[in-house]
Short mmCIF file of C-alpha atoms and ligand atoms in Angstrom, two decimals:
data_model
loop_
_atom_site.label_atom_id
_atom_site.label_comp_id
_atom_site.label_asym_id
_atom_site.label_seq_id
_atom_site.Cartn_x
_atom_site.Cartn_y
_atom_site.Cartn_z
CA MET A 4 49.01 56.60 46.88
CA ASP A 5 47.27 57.47 43.55
CA LEU A 6 50.21 59.62 42.43
CA GLU A 7 48.57 60.46 39.38
CA ARG A 8 45.96 62.70 41.34
CA HIS A 9 49.08 63.54 43.88
CA ASP A 10 51.00 65.31 41.19
CA GLN A 11 47.62 67.58 40.19
CA LEU A 12 47.11 68.23 44.31
CA LEU A 13 50.78 69.44 44.49
CA ASN A 14 50.83 71.35 40.97
CA GLY A 15 47.73 73.31 42.20
CA LEU A 16 49.09 73.38 46.11
CA GLY A 17 52.67 74.88 44.58
CA GLN A 18 50.74 77.84 42.41
CA TYR A 19 48.23 78.73 45.12
CA TYR A 20 51.23 78.86 47.69
CA ASN A 21 53.42 80.88 45.07
CA SER A 22 50.24 83.77 44.61
CA ALA A 23 49.16 84.01 48.24
CA VAL A 24 52.55 83.37 50.46
CA MET A 25 55.31 83.99 48.46
CA SER A 26 53.99 87.14 46.57
CA GLN A 27 54.26 88.70 50.30
CA LYS A 28 55.99 91.79 50.56
CA ASN A 29 59.14 92.66 53.30
CA ARG A 30 58.60 88.89 55.23
CA PRO A 31 61.33 87.84 57.62
CA LYS A 32 64.39 85.85 56.72
CA LYS A 33 63.89 83.22 58.62
CA MET A 34 60.58 82.49 56.92
CA ASP A 35 62.97 80.60 53.91
CA TYR A 36 62.73 77.58 56.70
CA PHE A 37 58.80 77.21 56.63
CA ASP A 38 58.83 78.07 52.75
CA PHE A 39 60.94 74.92 52.81
CA VAL A 40 59.03 72.41 54.64
CA VAL A 41 55.73 73.31 52.96
CA SER A 42 57.87 72.79 49.53
CA GLU A 43 58.52 69.42 50.90
CA VAL A 44 55.62 68.86 53.12
CA HIS A 45 54.77 66.21 50.60
CA GLY A 46 58.66 64.95 50.22
CA LEU A 47 61.49 64.77 52.77
CA ARG A 48 59.06 64.92 55.76
CA ILE A 49 56.95 61.97 54.52
CA LYS A 50 60.15 60.41 54.02
CA GLU A 51 61.40 60.93 57.56
CA LEU A 52 57.88 59.88 58.73
CA ASN A 53 58.45 56.40 56.44
CA ASP A 54 62.66 55.92 57.97
CA LEU A 55 61.09 56.57 61.14
CA ARG A 56 58.86 53.51 61.01
CA ALA A 57 61.13 51.64 59.04
CA LYS A 58 62.90 51.64 62.44
CA GLY A 59 60.36 50.04 64.14
CA LYS A 60 58.42 53.40 65.39
CA LYS A 61 54.84 53.88 64.95
CA VAL A 62 52.68 57.04 63.16
CA VAL A 63 49.71 58.55 64.71
CA GLY A 64 47.59 61.00 62.43
CA ALA A 65 44.74 63.01 64.36
CA PHE A 66 42.43 66.43 63.52
CA CYS A 67 42.05 67.90 66.35
CA ILE A 68 43.72 69.11 69.81
CA TYR A 69 41.99 66.97 71.70
CA ALA A 70 44.20 64.42 70.27
CA PRO A 71 46.92 63.99 73.15
CA GLU A 72 49.77 64.22 71.76
CA GLU A 73 52.38 64.10 74.65
CA LEU A 74 50.74 60.45 75.14
CA ALA A 75 52.14 59.33 71.84
CA TYR A 76 55.26 61.30 72.44
CA ALA A 77 55.88 59.25 75.19
CA ALA A 78 55.34 55.79 73.93
CA ASP A 79 58.01 57.06 71.06
CA ALA A 80 55.03 57.28 68.39
CA THR A 81 55.12 60.74 66.09
CA MET A 82 51.67 62.65 65.74
CA VAL A 83 50.87 64.64 62.64
CA GLY A 84 48.20 66.34 61.29
CA LEU A 85 46.17 64.78 58.24
CA CYS A 86 44.76 66.63 55.13
CA ALA A 87 41.86 68.17 55.77
CA GLY A 88 41.79 71.66 54.30
CA ALA A 89 41.69 71.90 50.72
CA ASP A 90 38.83 71.49 48.53
CA PHE A 91 41.02 68.78 46.42
CA SER A 92 39.40 66.15 48.05
CA VAL A 93 35.81 67.25 48.39
CA PRO A 94 34.38 65.87 45.49
CA ASP A 95 35.48 62.57 46.70
CA ALA A 96 34.00 62.63 49.58
CA GLU A 97 30.93 63.48 48.14
CA THR A 98 30.35 60.36 46.24
CA VAL A 99 30.02 58.32 49.57
CA LEU A 100 28.80 61.68 51.94
CA PRO A 101 25.84 64.42 51.84
CA ARG A 102 27.11 67.55 50.21
CA ASN A 103 25.60 69.78 53.45
CA LEU A 104 28.75 68.58 55.32
CA CYS A 105 31.46 70.67 56.90
CA PRO A 106 34.30 71.08 54.45
CA LEU A 107 37.03 69.98 56.90
CA ILE A 108 35.27 66.52 57.62
CA LYS A 109 34.61 66.09 53.56
CA SER A 110 37.90 66.92 52.79
CA PHE A 111 39.56 64.43 55.31
CA TYR A 112 37.16 61.56 54.26
CA GLY A 113 38.26 62.31 50.85
CA PHE A 114 41.72 62.33 51.06
CA LYS A 115 41.76 58.85 52.53
CA LEU A 116 39.44 57.85 49.69
CA ASN A 117 41.25 59.16 46.94
CA ARG A 118 44.93 58.31 48.71
CA THR A 119 46.38 61.63 47.81
CA CYS A 120 47.18 62.59 51.96
CA PRO A 121 50.83 60.87 52.38
CA TYR A 122 50.26 61.62 55.96
CA PHE A 123 47.21 59.62 55.57
CA GLN A 124 49.07 56.82 54.07
CA SER A 125 51.87 56.70 56.20
CA SER A 126 50.09 56.61 59.10
CA ASP A 127 49.76 53.21 61.90
CA LEU A 128 46.66 54.77 63.46
CA VAL A 129 44.17 57.97 62.98
CA VAL A 130 42.76 58.57 66.30
CA GLY A 131 39.67 61.00 66.07
CA GLU A 132 37.13 62.18 68.68
CA THR A 133 33.62 63.04 69.64
CA THR A 134 33.30 66.49 69.22
CA CYS A 135 30.68 67.30 66.26
CA ASP A 136 28.00 65.06 65.07
CA GLY A 137 29.64 65.40 61.37
CA LYS A 138 32.73 63.65 62.67
CA LYS A 139 31.90 61.23 65.08
CA LYS A 140 29.97 60.20 62.53
CA VAL A 141 32.69 60.28 59.56
CA TYR A 142 35.27 58.04 61.62
CA GLU A 143 32.60 55.12 61.53
CA LEU A 144 33.25 55.04 58.07
CA LEU A 145 36.74 56.16 58.03
CA ALA A 146 37.41 52.90 60.19
CA ASP A 147 36.77 50.87 57.39
CA LEU A 148 39.56 52.95 55.57
CA VAL A 149 42.19 52.67 58.23
CA PRO A 150 42.80 51.58 61.75
CA THR A 151 40.58 54.50 64.14
CA TYR A 152 40.54 55.12 67.53
CA VAL A 153 38.09 57.52 68.73
CA LEU A 154 38.47 59.24 72.08
CA GLU A 155 35.65 59.94 73.62
CA VAL A 156 35.80 63.99 74.66
CA PRO A 157 33.36 64.81 77.75
CA HIS A 158 30.80 67.74 76.68
CA LYS A 159 31.08 69.59 79.93
CA PRO A 160 35.21 69.35 80.37
CA ASP A 161 34.94 72.10 82.72
CA THR A 162 33.29 70.41 85.43
CA GLN A 163 34.23 68.13 87.97
CA GLN A 164 32.94 65.28 86.68
CA GLY A 165 34.12 66.16 82.78
CA LYS A 166 37.43 65.70 84.32
CA GLU A 167 36.71 62.69 85.43
CA PHE A 168 35.42 61.05 82.28
CA TRP A 169 38.55 62.42 80.62
CA PHE A 170 40.88 61.35 82.78
CA LYS A 171 39.87 57.51 82.09
CA GLU A 172 39.73 58.54 78.49
CA LEU A 173 43.52 59.57 78.83
CA GLU A 174 44.06 56.60 80.36
CA ALA A 175 42.60 54.43 77.53
CA PHE A 176 44.44 56.05 75.12
CA LYS A 177 47.37 55.33 77.00
CA THR A 178 46.75 51.61 77.02
CA GLU A 179 45.89 51.60 73.40
CA ILE A 180 49.39 53.70 72.15
CA GLU A 181 51.22 51.08 74.61
CA LYS A 182 49.21 48.00 72.84
CA LEU A 183 50.58 50.02 69.06
CA THR A 184 54.18 50.82 69.76
CA GLY A 185 54.86 47.70 71.95
CA ASN A 186 56.27 50.62 74.55
CA LYS A 187 55.14 51.39 78.19
CA VAL A 188 54.58 55.17 78.79
CA THR A 189 56.69 55.46 82.17
CA ALA A 190 56.79 58.66 84.03
CA GLN A 191 59.76 59.76 83.21
CA LYS A 192 58.82 59.05 79.36
CA LEU A 193 55.37 61.67 79.65
CA GLU A 194 57.44 64.36 81.37
CA GLU A 195 59.92 64.35 78.34
CA ALA A 196 57.25 64.24 75.69
CA LEU A 197 55.25 67.09 78.36
CA GLU A 198 58.58 69.13 78.38
CA LEU A 199 58.55 68.54 74.58
CA ILE A 200 55.48 69.79 73.33
CA ASN A 201 55.75 72.33 75.94
CA ALA A 202 58.76 73.94 74.39
CA LYS A 203 56.40 73.57 71.26
CA ARG A 204 53.73 75.44 72.79
CA ARG A 205 56.07 78.48 74.31
CA ALA A 206 57.33 78.79 70.93
CA LEU A 207 54.15 79.57 69.42
CA LYS A 208 53.29 82.23 72.33
CA ARG A 209 56.13 83.81 72.18
CA LEU A 210 54.99 84.11 68.57
CA SER A 211 51.98 84.98 68.76
CA ASP A 212 52.44 87.87 71.41
CA LEU A 213 55.24 89.16 69.36
CA ARG A 214 52.01 89.78 66.69
CA SER A 215 50.65 92.39 69.57
CA ASN A 216 53.22 94.97 68.71
CA SER A 217 52.15 97.67 67.09
CA PRO A 218 52.75 97.22 63.78
CA SER A 219 53.17 93.23 63.55
CA PRO A 220 56.18 92.17 62.60
CA ILE A 221 55.14 89.31 60.48
CA SER A 222 51.89 88.81 58.88
CA GLY A 223 48.61 87.26 59.63
CA LEU A 224 49.20 84.81 56.74
CA ASP A 225 52.47 84.03 57.80
CA GLY A 226 51.73 83.21 61.45
CA LEU A 227 48.83 81.14 60.35
CA LEU A 228 51.15 79.19 58.34
CA ILE A 229 53.36 78.68 61.27
CA ASP A 230 50.55 77.37 63.33
CA GLN A 231 49.38 75.14 60.46
CA ILE A 232 53.15 73.56 60.28
CA ALA A 233 53.23 73.02 63.46
CA PHE A 234 51.01 69.97 63.43
CA MET A 235 53.12 68.21 60.59
CA ASP A 236 57.08 69.03 61.07
CA ASP A 237 59.39 67.37 63.70
CA VAL A 238 58.57 69.05 67.05
CA LYS A 239 61.83 69.87 68.02
CA ARG A 240 63.35 71.06 64.93
CA PHE A 241 60.17 73.28 64.46
CA THR A 242 60.44 74.61 67.92
CA ALA A 243 64.04 75.81 67.28
CA LYS A 244 62.96 77.51 64.08
CA VAL A 245 60.21 79.53 65.63
CA ASN A 246 62.32 80.60 68.15
CA GLU A 247 64.80 81.64 65.75
CA LEU A 248 62.27 83.36 64.33
CA CYS A 249 61.07 84.78 67.22
CA ASP A 250 65.11 86.35 67.16
CA GLU A 251 64.62 88.16 64.19
CA LEU A 252 60.82 89.53 64.93
CA ASP A 253 62.21 90.61 68.25
CA GLN A 254 65.14 93.09 66.27
CA ARG A 255 62.06 94.30 63.79
CA VAL A 256 60.09 95.26 66.84
CA ARG A 257 63.12 97.05 68.10
CA ASN A 258 63.31 98.74 64.74
CA GLY A 259 59.66 99.72 64.91
CA GLU A 260 59.36 97.40 61.61
CA GLY A 261 55.98 96.02 60.62
CA VAL A 262 54.63 94.37 57.40
CA ALA A 263 51.63 96.64 56.57
CA ARG A 264 51.26 100.48 56.68
CA LYS A 265 51.31 101.53 60.50
CA ASP A 266 47.73 102.13 60.79
CA ALA A 267 46.52 98.90 58.99
CA PRO A 268 43.16 97.85 60.22
CA ARG A 269 43.63 94.96 63.30
CA ILE A 270 41.65 92.37 62.92
CA MET A 271 41.21 89.07 64.80
CA ILE A 272 39.98 85.89 63.12
CA SER A 273 37.65 83.47 65.39
CA GLY A 274 36.27 80.64 64.70
CA SER A 275 37.05 77.43 62.67
CA PRO A 276 39.97 75.98 62.30
CA MET A 277 42.21 76.27 59.38
CA ALA A 278 44.33 73.58 58.38
CA VAL A 279 46.45 73.78 55.07
CA PRO A 280 46.19 75.01 52.62
CA ASN A 281 43.01 77.31 53.64
CA TRP A 282 44.73 80.77 53.39
CA LYS A 283 41.86 82.78 51.59
CA VAL A 284 40.67 84.71 54.13
CA HIS A 285 43.82 86.33 56.10
CA SER A 286 45.30 86.12 52.27
CA ILE A 287 42.06 88.58 50.96
CA ALA A 288 42.15 90.61 53.62
CA GLU A 289 45.99 91.32 54.34
CA SER A 290 45.87 91.81 50.18
CA LEU A 291 43.49 94.69 50.72
CA GLY A 292 45.56 96.42 53.70
CA ALA A 293 44.05 94.72 57.22
CA THR A 294 46.64 93.00 59.26
CA VAL A 295 45.63 90.14 60.75
CA VAL A 296 47.00 89.96 64.52
CA ALA A 297 45.78 86.61 65.93
CA GLU A 298 43.47 83.85 65.37
CA GLU A 299 41.41 82.51 68.22
CA SER A 300 41.16 78.97 66.77
CA CYS A 301 42.29 75.89 67.31
CA VAL A 302 44.96 76.54 64.60
CA GLY A 303 46.02 79.41 66.97
CA THR A 304 45.87 80.64 70.15
CA ARG A 305 43.55 77.72 71.90
CA TYR A 306 46.26 75.59 70.85
CA PHE A 307 49.10 76.85 72.81
CA THR A 308 47.58 79.19 75.39
CA ASP A 309 47.91 76.69 78.07
CA LEU A 310 50.70 74.25 79.04
CA VAL A 311 50.55 71.42 80.54
CA GLU A 312 51.98 72.20 84.18
CA PRO A 313 52.19 69.15 86.54
CA LYS A 314 51.69 69.53 90.55
CA GLY A 315 54.13 66.28 91.05
CA GLU A 316 55.72 63.54 88.97
CA SER A 317 54.23 60.53 89.44
CA LEU A 318 52.46 59.18 86.57
CA ASN A 319 48.84 59.80 87.47
CA ASP A 320 50.49 63.29 88.37
CA LEU A 321 51.66 64.07 85.05
CA LEU A 322 48.30 62.42 83.45
CA TRP A 323 45.95 64.56 85.28
CA ALA A 324 48.27 67.35 84.26
CA ILE A 325 47.52 66.84 80.38
CA ASP A 326 43.47 66.49 82.03
CA GLU A 327 43.54 70.27 83.28
CA LYS A 328 45.22 71.72 80.50
CA TYR A 329 43.33 70.07 77.64
CA SER A 330 40.07 70.62 79.69
CA LYS A 331 40.52 73.87 79.14
CA ILE A 332 40.22 74.06 75.51
CA PRO A 333 37.16 75.96 74.28
CA CYS A 334 35.74 74.00 71.59
CA ALA A 335 32.69 75.20 70.41
CA CYS A 336 31.71 71.59 70.67
CA PHE A 337 30.80 72.12 74.53
CA THR A 338 28.60 73.84 76.72
CA PRO A 339 28.56 76.17 78.65
CA ASN A 340 31.55 77.62 76.65
CA ASN A 341 31.87 80.48 78.10
CA ARG A 342 35.75 80.19 78.45
CA ARG A 343 35.76 80.94 74.67
CA ILE A 344 33.64 84.11 75.16
CA GLU A 345 36.31 85.26 77.51
CA SER A 346 39.06 84.53 75.82
CA ILE A 347 37.67 86.55 72.91
CA THR A 348 37.60 89.61 74.69
CA GLU A 349 40.67 89.16 76.20
CA LEU A 350 42.79 88.47 72.95
CA ALA A 351 41.21 91.57 71.46
CA LYS A 352 42.33 93.79 74.35
CA GLN A 353 46.15 92.10 74.08
CA PHE A 354 46.19 92.52 70.59
CA LYS A 355 44.46 96.05 70.10
CA VAL A 356 42.25 94.03 68.02
CA GLU A 357 39.80 97.21 65.86
CA GLY A 358 37.55 94.63 64.71
CA VAL A 359 36.88 90.59 64.36
CA ILE A 360 35.88 88.38 61.78
CA CYS A 361 33.77 85.42 63.18
CA TYR A 362 34.83 82.81 60.75
CA THR A 363 32.97 79.98 60.15
CA LEU A 364 33.21 76.85 58.13
CA GLN A 365 29.73 76.12 56.16
CA ASN A 366 27.66 73.78 57.81
CA CYS A 367 29.58 73.68 61.00
CA LEU A 368 26.72 74.24 63.14
CA ASP A 369 28.79 74.99 66.30
CA TYR A 370 30.76 77.95 65.65
CA ASN A 371 28.09 79.52 63.48
CA VAL A 372 25.56 79.14 66.55
CA GLU A 373 28.09 80.65 69.06
CA GLY A 374 28.89 83.27 66.83
CA VAL A 375 25.94 84.62 68.41
CA LYS A 376 27.26 84.56 71.56
CA VAL A 377 30.67 85.99 70.37
CA GLU A 378 28.95 88.97 68.53
CA LEU A 379 26.64 89.94 72.15
CA ALA A 380 30.39 89.80 73.96
CA LEU A 381 31.98 91.97 71.13
CA LYS A 382 29.16 94.35 70.94
CA ALA A 383 29.34 95.00 74.74
CA GLN A 384 32.97 95.88 73.89
CA ASN A 385 32.17 98.33 71.10
CA LEU A 386 33.79 96.31 68.82
CA PRO A 387 32.73 95.79 65.62
CA MET A 388 32.43 91.81 63.97
CA LEU A 389 32.06 90.28 60.31
CA LYS A 390 30.24 86.97 60.02
CA ILE A 391 31.95 84.70 57.02
CA GLU A 392 30.85 81.45 56.59
CA THR A 393 32.69 79.68 53.92
CA ASP A 394 33.99 76.25 52.54
CA TYR A 395 37.31 75.39 50.28
CA THR A 396 36.85 76.47 46.93
CA MET A 397 37.39 80.12 45.92
CA GLY A 398 33.77 81.21 44.22
CA ASP A 399 33.12 83.55 47.19
CA SER A 400 36.62 85.26 47.02
CA GLU A 401 35.37 88.61 45.31
CA GLN A 402 32.53 88.46 47.60
CA ILE A 403 34.72 88.53 50.91
CA LYS A 404 36.91 91.15 49.59
CA THR A 405 34.01 93.50 49.05
CA ARG A 406 32.78 92.47 52.69
CA ILE A 407 36.16 92.76 54.39
CA GLN A 408 36.77 95.77 52.59
CA ALA A 409 33.34 97.26 53.62
CA PHE A 410 34.15 96.20 57.26
CA MET A 411 37.42 98.08 56.97
CA GLU A 412 36.05 101.00 55.97
CA ILE A 413 33.86 100.64 59.50
CA ILE A 414 36.83 100.49 61.58
CA GLU A 415 38.78 103.03 59.70
CA ALA A 416 35.48 105.58 60.14
CA LYS A 417 35.23 104.22 63.97
CA ARG A 418 38.62 105.82 65.00
S1 BJ8 B 510 38.83 71.14 69.66
S2 BJ8 B 510 37.40 73.03 67.03
S3 BJ8 B 510 40.00 70.62 66.40
S4 BJ8 B 510 36.53 69.54 67.10
S5 BJ8 B 510 34.99 69.29 61.92
S6 BJ8 B 510 34.05 71.37 64.69
S7 BJ8 B 510 34.65 73.29 61.61
S8 BJ8 B 510 31.92 71.23 61.60
S9 BJ8 B 510 37.20 70.97 63.95
FE1 BJ8 B 510 37.56 71.46 65.69
FE2 BJ8 B 510 38.75 69.70 68.05
FE3 BJ8 B 510 36.96 71.50 68.31
FE4 BJ8 B 510 39.26 72.29 68.15
FE5 BJ8 B 510 33.03 72.91 62.99
FE6 BJ8 B 510 33.92 70.98 61.19
FE7 BJ8 B 510 32.64 69.83 63.20
FE8 BJ8 B 510 35.10 71.41 63.02
#
């Protein structure tokens, strides 16, 4: 670790957290736990991971929800999301990578280069995937800095051929993770791991469903924060804490208590994933008086909507159930990706959404181009859409603010 630069990173992160997250009014009491996790995200949590490693367990880092965490846990490893959401490391990455690349990719590569992400430094293996071209090529460079295993993801995952291909990839990953940990993935271990992760996904879905109430009992920014922490925290503890928070939110819903005014415009954000500390658009929209009620994103509904549901008990049955679940993830890297368009319109209904922000990280062609189809589908539902293409810097905050303000006026005029 480069401790001096890491201190600079933490200083900036702390200030941003205070101004964007802690300054929110009327937050649920049970958010205390998640604030604590963030305050210790580079402290106690890293100690926990390194204590596990001292006992011989392995830590696997990943960037994509296609990395099958169930298999890692079945081999007694822990999977964590790696730092990929801050501008802090982008200038370092740009000393090697082209500037016109997605900020998420530059961010993670820069974090490994400048040695300021303790999750990277504590990972025994990094799992990449052949989703978009940018990631795919940068994993080749990353492999020179850290042991990296790349999963080949079928780009037509919904087809029988795609599913069979993915099954072989899952088997190959199982072998890799067994080699790394020295532990065999048995049917029993895998079943336990499926239940562990299913419970986490159920808790996140419960939290998400609560946000469909009007008024929403929790801010979109806090909802996003919890979805982000889902990739970092200890799974069992995190699941219990999300359920405790949901109990409090249930009570809020019964009392008709919300975080914003009752008639706040209800917005859904759909598109590229937002990794910690990417809170920009939520924070701006909600500071203007809107409520973000859902994230159609991999840090959001795409992660927890479907569970792994085995049809039998053999190892093969369980692997096929993982295959089925992951094949339903509607990433814009795939073609055709109608499942995502259907999901956006369904979510818009479920969450009583009045407008959708189509969110694209700069230079992400997949989400940018797919935005055309998203817009057509929303138009057919008479739902306004605002397209925001941005990076991790704050330079465009004022411009985004003005555009969201105007978007909210459109929503209000349409009522
Ligand atoms: S399953 S969305 S987490 S790949 S890195 S595609 S923003 S140009 S992250 Fe993703 Fe897995 Fe798909 Fe989800 Fe665009 Fe950037 Fe590529 Fe990105």
